[in-house]
Structures are given as structure tokens and as C-alpha cells.
Amino acid sequence: MTLDAIIAGVGPWFAAALPDHGIYALMAFAFIAGLARGFSGFGAALIFIPLGGAIVGPKLISPILLVIDGIATLGMIPLAWRGANRPEVFVMAAGAALGVPAGTAMLALLDPTLLRWSITIIAISLLALLVSGWRYNGAPSAPISSGVGLIAGLFSGAAQLGGPPVVAYWLGGKSDFTRVRANVVLYFSISSVFSAISYYVGGLFVPAVFALTVVILPSYVVGLYGGSKLFGLAEERTFRIACYVLIAAAAIIGMPLFDSVLR
């Protein structure tokens, strides 16, 4: 049975909520984004937002990724709660509580083309931060942690791109990788709640978000699972280089200049 037949069988309301083009491309992009996150721990938004935004626009693609990633990673929260430095996470989340609504306002109010160019610039800048290997080497403090949370929250609210500042900050500390990973997972579970509330208040949860989530979620989950399995088959450095290449390609191809190619 084809995807079109399945969509038609669900009901006219479901079909009406979907865009008239690009569904298969969005499924492919979700799989690649999930694969990247599965084997490297980052990069899903940096890949999916520029490419998906070129098809359905940034105001639709950001809520879609929020819902998809929230559902797909729900099972990671209990272990992260036990392993994280919770006071440190809560301090950073306090900054995100201010940053996320501000970023959401940008997403809701800015011109879509201007926002897409901004997302491209942010994606390339954050990629440069990751590639540079820069890490914050000072001792974590409440003002700095909350400041990083504010910046990450702003990026998350505007385009779900809050990962690199948080990862770069915590990887430079004295915590081991297991603690850092738990901190990141717990922080983004809290930040996602802020994003969900802000997106709801901003009227961004339109029917198309949930219709596309139903269609795209399986591809993202398969990508996550495949990426986690592939992680043990090659060196981490190899996978991270592959992610960098994918992110750079997504940021470039996702520019408004190339809309005719994706559409």
C-alpha cells in the first residue's frame, strides 16, 4: 500500500492538513537527521530545520521537530534524571525559561524568508563552533550556566538549534562523558517543555504539525535506531566528520536560493 493510499484512508481531515508536496523528502530528511543524532548525539536540528524549512517553512518545521524528537527520546529521561547533576541543569534551564519565549516570538513574527536566512547563518555558525573543537574550560557557575541556557533557549525557541552551545559548555568541564550526556538529555527535556508551552501560546501547533508528525516520526525513529547501532562499527571521529559534512550540506541546500531544487 502506498503512502498516498494510507493518507487517503485515514480521513479527509488528515489529508487536508498535509502539504501538497515534499512529504517523501521530509521523511528522507528526518531519517538522515535521526541517523546523525543516533550515532553522534547531535546534529538533528542542524540538518532537519534548514532542509525541512525549505519545503514547509520554518514556522511549521520547528514545531514538527520538537514533537518528533520529544516523543522519540522520551525513554531517555529516567536514566538522565538519575545520572545528571540536577542543580546545575536546573540553573541552566532557568536561563532557557527566558530565552525560549523570546526565540518563539522571533519564529512567530519574523518574515519567513528572513528567518530562514537567519537559521542558515546560525546553523553554519554553530557548525563552526563544533568543528573548531572549542570548549569552555572554566568552572561552571550559576551566572554562566544560566547565560548559556538563555542563549540556547533563544536558539531553541527560534529553530530548535540550542544543542551546540550547551554541549560545548558542558564538555569543557570536569564532569565525565556519562554525566555530561545525562545533563544534556535532562536539560533538553525541560527546555522542550518550555518550547511546547511557548509554541502553543504562539499558535504554532497547527493541524499540519501533528499530521506530519504521524507521517515523519517512523523515519526519524528508524534513523535514531540505525545511528545508535552504527556507532559501534566505526571510530567516533569518522562519524562526527560525516555529521559535519551533512550539517554543512543541509545549511547550504536549505538556503532560499535553492528552493527550486527542493520543491
mmCIF file of C-alpha atoms in Angstrom, residues 7 30 56 171 175:
data_model
loop_
_atom_site.group_PDB
_atom_site.id
_atom_site.type_symbol
_atom_site.label_atom_id
_atom_site.label_comp_id
_atom_site.label_asym_id
_atom_site.label_seq_id
_atom_site.Cartn_x
_atom_site.Cartn_y
_atom_site.Cartn_z
ATOM 1 C CA ILE A 7 -3.222 9.057 3.915
ATOM 2 C CA ALA A 30 14.018 13.020 9.101
ATOM 3 C CA VAL A 56 7.192 23.765 4.517
ATOM 4 C CA LEU A 171 32.122 19.180 27.583
ATOM 5 C CA SER A 175 32.423 16.000 34.511
#
